[in-house]
mmCIF file of C-alpha atoms in Angstrom:
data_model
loop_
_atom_site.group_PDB
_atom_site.id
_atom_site.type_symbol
_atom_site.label_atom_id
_atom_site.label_comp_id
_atom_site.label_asym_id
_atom_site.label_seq_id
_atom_site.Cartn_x
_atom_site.Cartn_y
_atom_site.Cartn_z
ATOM 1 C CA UNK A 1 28.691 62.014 121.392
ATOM 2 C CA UNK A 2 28.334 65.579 122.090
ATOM 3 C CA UNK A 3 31.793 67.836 122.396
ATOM 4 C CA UNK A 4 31.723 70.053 125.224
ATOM 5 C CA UNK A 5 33.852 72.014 124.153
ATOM 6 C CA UNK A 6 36.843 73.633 121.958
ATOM 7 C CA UNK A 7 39.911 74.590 121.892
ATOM 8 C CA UNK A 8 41.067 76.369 118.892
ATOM 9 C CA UNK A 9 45.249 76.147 118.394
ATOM 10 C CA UNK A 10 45.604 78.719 115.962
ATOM 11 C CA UNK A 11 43.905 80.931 113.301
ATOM 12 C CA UNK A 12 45.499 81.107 109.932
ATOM 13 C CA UNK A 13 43.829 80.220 106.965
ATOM 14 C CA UNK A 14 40.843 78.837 108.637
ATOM 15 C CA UNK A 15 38.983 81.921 110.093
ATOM 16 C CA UNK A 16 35.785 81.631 108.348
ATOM 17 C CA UNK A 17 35.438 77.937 109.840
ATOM 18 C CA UNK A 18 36.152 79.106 113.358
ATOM 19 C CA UNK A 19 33.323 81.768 112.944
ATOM 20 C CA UNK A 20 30.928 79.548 112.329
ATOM 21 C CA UNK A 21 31.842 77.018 114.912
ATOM 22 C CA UNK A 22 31.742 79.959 117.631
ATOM 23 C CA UNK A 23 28.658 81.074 116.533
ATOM 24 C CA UNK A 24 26.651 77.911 116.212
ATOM 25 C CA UNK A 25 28.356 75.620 118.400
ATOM 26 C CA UNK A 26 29.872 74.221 121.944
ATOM 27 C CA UNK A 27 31.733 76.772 124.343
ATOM 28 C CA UNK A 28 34.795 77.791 122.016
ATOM 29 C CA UNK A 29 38.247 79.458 123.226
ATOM 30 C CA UNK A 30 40.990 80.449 120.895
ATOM 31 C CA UNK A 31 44.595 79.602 121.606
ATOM 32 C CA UNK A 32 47.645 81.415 120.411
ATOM 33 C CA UNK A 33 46.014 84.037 118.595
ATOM 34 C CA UNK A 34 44.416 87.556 120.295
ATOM 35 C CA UNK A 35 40.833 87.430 118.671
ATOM 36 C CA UNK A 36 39.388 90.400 119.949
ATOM 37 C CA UNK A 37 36.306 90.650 116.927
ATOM 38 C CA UNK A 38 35.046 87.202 116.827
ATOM 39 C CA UNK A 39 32.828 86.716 120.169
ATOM 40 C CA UNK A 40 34.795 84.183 122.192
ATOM 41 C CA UNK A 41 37.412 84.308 124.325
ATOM 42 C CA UNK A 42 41.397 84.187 123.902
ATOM 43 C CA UNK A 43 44.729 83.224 125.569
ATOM 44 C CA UNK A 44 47.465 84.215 123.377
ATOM 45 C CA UNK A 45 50.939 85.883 124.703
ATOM 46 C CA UNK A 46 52.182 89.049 123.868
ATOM 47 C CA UNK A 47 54.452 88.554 120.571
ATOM 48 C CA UNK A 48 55.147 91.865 120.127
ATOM 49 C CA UNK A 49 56.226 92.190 123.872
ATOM 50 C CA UNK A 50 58.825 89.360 123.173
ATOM 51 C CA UNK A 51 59.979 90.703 119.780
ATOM 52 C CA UNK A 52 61.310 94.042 121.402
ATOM 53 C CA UNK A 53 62.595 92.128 124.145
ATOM 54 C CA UNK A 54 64.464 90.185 121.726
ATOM 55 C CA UNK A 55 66.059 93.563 119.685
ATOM 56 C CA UNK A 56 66.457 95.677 122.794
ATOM 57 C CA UNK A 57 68.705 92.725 124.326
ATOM 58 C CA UNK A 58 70.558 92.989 120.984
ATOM 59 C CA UNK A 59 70.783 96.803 121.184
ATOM 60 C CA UNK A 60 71.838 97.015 124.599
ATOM 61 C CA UNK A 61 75.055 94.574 124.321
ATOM 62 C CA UNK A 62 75.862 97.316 121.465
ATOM 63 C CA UNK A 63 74.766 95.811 118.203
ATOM 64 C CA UNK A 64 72.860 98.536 115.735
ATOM 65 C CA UNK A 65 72.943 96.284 112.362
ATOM 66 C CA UNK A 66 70.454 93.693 113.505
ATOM 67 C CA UNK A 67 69.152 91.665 110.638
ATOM 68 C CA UNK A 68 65.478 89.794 111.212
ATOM 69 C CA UNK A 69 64.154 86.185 109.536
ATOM 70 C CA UNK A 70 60.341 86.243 109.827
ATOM 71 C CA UNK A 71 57.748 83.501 110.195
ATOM 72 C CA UNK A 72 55.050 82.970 108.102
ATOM 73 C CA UNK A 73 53.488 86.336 107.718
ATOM 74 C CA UNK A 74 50.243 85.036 107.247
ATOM 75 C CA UNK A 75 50.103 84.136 111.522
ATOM 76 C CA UNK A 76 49.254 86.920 113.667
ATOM 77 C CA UNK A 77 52.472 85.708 115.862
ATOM 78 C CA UNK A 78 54.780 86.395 112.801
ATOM 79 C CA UNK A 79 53.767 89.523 111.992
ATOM 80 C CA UNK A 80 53.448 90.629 115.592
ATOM 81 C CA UNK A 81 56.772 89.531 115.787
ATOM 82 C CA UNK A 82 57.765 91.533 112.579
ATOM 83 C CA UNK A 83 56.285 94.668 114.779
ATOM 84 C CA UNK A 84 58.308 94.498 117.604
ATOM 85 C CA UNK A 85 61.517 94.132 115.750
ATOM 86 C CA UNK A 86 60.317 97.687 113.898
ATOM 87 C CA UNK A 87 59.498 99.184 116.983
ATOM 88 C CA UNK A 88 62.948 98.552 118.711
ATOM 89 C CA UNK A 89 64.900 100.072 116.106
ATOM 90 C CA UNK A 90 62.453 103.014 115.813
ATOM 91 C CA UNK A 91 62.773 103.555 120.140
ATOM 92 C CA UNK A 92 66.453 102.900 119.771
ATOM 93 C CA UNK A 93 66.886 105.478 116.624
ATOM 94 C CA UNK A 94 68.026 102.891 114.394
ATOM 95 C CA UNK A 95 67.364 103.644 110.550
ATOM 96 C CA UNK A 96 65.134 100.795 108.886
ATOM 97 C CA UNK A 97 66.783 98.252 106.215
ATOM 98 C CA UNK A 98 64.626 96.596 104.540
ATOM 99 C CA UNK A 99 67.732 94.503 102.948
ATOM 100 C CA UNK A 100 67.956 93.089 106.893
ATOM 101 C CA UNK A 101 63.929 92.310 106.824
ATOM 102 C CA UNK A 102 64.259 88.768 105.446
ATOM 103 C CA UNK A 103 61.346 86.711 105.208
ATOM 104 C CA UNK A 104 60.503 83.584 106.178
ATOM 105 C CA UNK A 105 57.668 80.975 106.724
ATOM 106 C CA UNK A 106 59.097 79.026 109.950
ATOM 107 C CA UNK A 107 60.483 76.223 107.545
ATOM 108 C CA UNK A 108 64.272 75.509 107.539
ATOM 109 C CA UNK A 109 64.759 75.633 103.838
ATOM 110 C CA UNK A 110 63.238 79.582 104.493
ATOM 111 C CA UNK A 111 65.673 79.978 107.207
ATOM 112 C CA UNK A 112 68.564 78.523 105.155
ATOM 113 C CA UNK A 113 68.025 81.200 101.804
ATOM 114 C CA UNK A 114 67.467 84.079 104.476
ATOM 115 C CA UNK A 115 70.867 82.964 106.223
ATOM 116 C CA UNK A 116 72.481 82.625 103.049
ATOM 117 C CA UNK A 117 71.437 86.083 101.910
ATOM 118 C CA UNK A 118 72.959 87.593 104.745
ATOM 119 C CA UNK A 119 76.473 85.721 104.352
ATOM 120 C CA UNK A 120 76.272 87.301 101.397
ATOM 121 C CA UNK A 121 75.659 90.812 102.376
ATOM 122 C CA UNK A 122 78.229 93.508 102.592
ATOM 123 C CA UNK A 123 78.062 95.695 105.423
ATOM 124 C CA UNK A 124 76.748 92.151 107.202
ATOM 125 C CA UNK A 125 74.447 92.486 110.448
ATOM 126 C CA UNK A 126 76.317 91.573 113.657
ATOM 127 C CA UNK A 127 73.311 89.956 114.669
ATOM 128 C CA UNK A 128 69.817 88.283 113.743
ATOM 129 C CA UNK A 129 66.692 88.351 115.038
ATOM 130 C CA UNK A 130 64.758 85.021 113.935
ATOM 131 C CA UNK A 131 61.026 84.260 114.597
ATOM 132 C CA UNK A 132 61.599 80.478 115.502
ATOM 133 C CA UNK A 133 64.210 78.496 117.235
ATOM 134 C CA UNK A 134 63.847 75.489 114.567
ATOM 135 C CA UNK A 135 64.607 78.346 111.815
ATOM 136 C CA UNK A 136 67.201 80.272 114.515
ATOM 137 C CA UNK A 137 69.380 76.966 114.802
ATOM 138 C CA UNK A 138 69.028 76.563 110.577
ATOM 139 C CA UNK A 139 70.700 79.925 110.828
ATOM 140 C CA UNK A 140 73.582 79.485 113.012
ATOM 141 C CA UNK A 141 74.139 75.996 110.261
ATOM 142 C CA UNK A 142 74.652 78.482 107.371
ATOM 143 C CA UNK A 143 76.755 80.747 109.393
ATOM 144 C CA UNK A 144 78.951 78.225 110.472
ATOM 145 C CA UNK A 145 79.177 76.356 107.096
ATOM 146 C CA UNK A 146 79.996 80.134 105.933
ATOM 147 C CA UNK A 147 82.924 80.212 108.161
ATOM 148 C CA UNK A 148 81.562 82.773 111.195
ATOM 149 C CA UNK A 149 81.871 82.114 114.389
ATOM 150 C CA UNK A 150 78.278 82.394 116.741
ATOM 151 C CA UNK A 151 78.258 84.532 118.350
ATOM 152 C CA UNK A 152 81.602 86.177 117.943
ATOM 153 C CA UNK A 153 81.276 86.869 114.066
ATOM 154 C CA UNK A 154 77.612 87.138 114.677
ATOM 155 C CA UNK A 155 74.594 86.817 117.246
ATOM 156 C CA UNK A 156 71.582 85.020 116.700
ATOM 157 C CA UNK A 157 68.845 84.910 119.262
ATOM 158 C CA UNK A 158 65.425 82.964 118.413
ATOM 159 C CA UNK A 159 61.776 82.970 119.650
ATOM 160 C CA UNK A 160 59.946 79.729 121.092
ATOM 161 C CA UNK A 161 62.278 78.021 123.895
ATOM 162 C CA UNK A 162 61.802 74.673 121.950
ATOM 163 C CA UNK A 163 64.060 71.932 123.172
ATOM 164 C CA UNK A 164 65.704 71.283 119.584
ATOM 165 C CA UNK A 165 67.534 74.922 121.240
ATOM 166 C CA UNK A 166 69.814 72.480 123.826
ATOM 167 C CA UNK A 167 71.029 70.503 121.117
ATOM 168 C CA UNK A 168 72.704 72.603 118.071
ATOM 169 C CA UNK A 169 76.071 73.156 118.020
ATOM 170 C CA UNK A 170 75.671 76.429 119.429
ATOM 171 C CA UNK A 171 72.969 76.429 122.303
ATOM 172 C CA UNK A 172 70.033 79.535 121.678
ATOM 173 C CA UNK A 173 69.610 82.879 123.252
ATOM 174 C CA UNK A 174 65.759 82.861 122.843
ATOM 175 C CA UNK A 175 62.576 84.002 124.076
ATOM 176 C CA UNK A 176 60.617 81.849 125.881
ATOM 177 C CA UNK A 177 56.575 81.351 125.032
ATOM 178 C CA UNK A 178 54.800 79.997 128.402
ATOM 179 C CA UNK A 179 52.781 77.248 125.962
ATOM 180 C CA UNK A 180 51.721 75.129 129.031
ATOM 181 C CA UNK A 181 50.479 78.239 130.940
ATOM 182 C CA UNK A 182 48.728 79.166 127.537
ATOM 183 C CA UNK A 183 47.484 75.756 127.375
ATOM 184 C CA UNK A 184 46.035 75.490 131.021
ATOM 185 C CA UNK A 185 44.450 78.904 130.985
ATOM 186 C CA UNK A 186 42.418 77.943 127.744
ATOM 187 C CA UNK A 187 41.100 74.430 129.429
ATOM 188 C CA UNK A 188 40.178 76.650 132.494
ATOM 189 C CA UNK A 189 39.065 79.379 130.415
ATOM 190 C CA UNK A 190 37.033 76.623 128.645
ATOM 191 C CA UNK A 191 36.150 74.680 131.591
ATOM 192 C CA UNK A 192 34.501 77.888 132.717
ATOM 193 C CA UNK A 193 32.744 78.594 129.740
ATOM 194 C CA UNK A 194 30.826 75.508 129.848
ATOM 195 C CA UNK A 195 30.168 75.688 133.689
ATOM 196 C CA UNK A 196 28.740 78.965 133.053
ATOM 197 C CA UNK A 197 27.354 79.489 129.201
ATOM 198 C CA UNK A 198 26.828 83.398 130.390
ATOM 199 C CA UNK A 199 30.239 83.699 130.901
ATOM 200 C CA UNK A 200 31.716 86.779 129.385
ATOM 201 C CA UNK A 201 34.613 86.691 126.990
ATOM 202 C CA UNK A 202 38.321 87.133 128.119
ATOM 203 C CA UNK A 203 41.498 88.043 126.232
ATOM 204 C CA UNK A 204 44.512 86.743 128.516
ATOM 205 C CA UNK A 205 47.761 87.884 127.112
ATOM 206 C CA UNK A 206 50.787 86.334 128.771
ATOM 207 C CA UNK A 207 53.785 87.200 128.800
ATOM 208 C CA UNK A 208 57.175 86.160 127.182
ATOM 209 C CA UNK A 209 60.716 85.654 128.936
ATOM 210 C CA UNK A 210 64.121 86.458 127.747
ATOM 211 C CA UNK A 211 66.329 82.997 128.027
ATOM 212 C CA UNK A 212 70.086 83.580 127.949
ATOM 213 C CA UNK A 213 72.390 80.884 126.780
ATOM 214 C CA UNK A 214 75.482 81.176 124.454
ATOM 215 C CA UNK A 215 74.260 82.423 120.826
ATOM 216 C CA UNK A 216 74.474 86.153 121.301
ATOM 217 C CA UNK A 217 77.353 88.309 122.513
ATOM 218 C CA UNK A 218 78.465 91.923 121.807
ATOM 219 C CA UNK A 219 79.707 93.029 118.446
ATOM 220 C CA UNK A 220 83.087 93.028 117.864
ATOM 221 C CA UNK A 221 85.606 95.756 117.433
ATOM 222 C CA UNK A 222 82.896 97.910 119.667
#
């Protein structure tokens, strides 16, 4: 049977096979990614928006040695991400350390060695910045097995709003991605598309929200 249409969830590794499906196939939208140079439309939200909404939160309760754990670099969210952690210290006059830019590649055994590493470091950030919940609440694990107190030793605040944030033994400070808004708007988007095969191409970039719960706090001894 013929597909009407697709709906790409991400672009990694696998550009070169999305390319040629856009170009010779069905109606295509991309999801999750902001694809401005490959001819079909996009509904992605704005990572780096939610990034420095993350650090600036951090900033403004008074914390200035704010450690990050990054995603797998390879995803436009993670380094987008990455960005907006750099471009919060640089508004807020904040000198870079690259000994707090700790990466990882959303797994919890990346999140664990990045945790560990900044246990370990001496002066230690009084708070980190972590690209996913699932690698956010692999954190606060370490930290607690460590002997520190979240968030009153130190704050962690993650990126997602996954459910697994309810249910740690801390619950997250995160950033919330609208994924069901993202996924509607790329069925309409796509619905559209098909409807209408002269349909121009759209980038929608939505945007992120700050979700406050009980993993962040201001630094100590301020």
């Amino acid at each position: 049977s013929a597909v009407g249409g697709v709906v790409f969830a991400d672009i990694i590794t696998n550009r070169k096979n999305v390319q040629d499906v856009i170009e010779g196939g069905p109606p295509s939208v991309i999801m999750n990614h902001m694809a401005t140079d490959m001819g079909a439309s996009s509904v992605s939200v704005d990572n780096v928006k939610g990034a420095c909404t993350a650090v600036e939160y951090l900033i403004s309760l008074g914390h200035q040695k704010i450690a990050f754990i990054s995603g797998d670099l390879m995803t436009q969210a993670a380094a987008d991400r990455q960005k907006g952690y750099r471009m919060s210290l640089e508004k807020a006059g904040l000198p870079w350390n690259e000994t707090y830019n700790l990466r990882g590649d959303y797994s919890r055994k990346s999140a664990r060695a990045a945790a560990s590493k900044i246990l370990d470091m001496d002066p230690r950030p009084t708070a980190v910045f972590v690209s996913s919940d699932d690698m956010a609440m692999e954190a606060i694990n370490v930290f607690l097995e460590g002997g520190l107190k979240v968030p009153k030793d130190i704050s962690v605040i993650g990126f997602d709003d996954d459910p697994v944030c309810l249910y740690g033994s801390v619950s997250l400070t995160t950033i919330r991605q609208p994924l069901r808004d993202m996924a509607q708007a790329a069925v309409k988007e796509l619905y559209l598309k098909i409807q209408d095969p002269t349909r121009g191409i759209n980038h929608l970039v939505l945007s992120p929200d700050l979700i406050i719960r009980d993993s962040v706090a201001a630094p100590q001894g301020r």
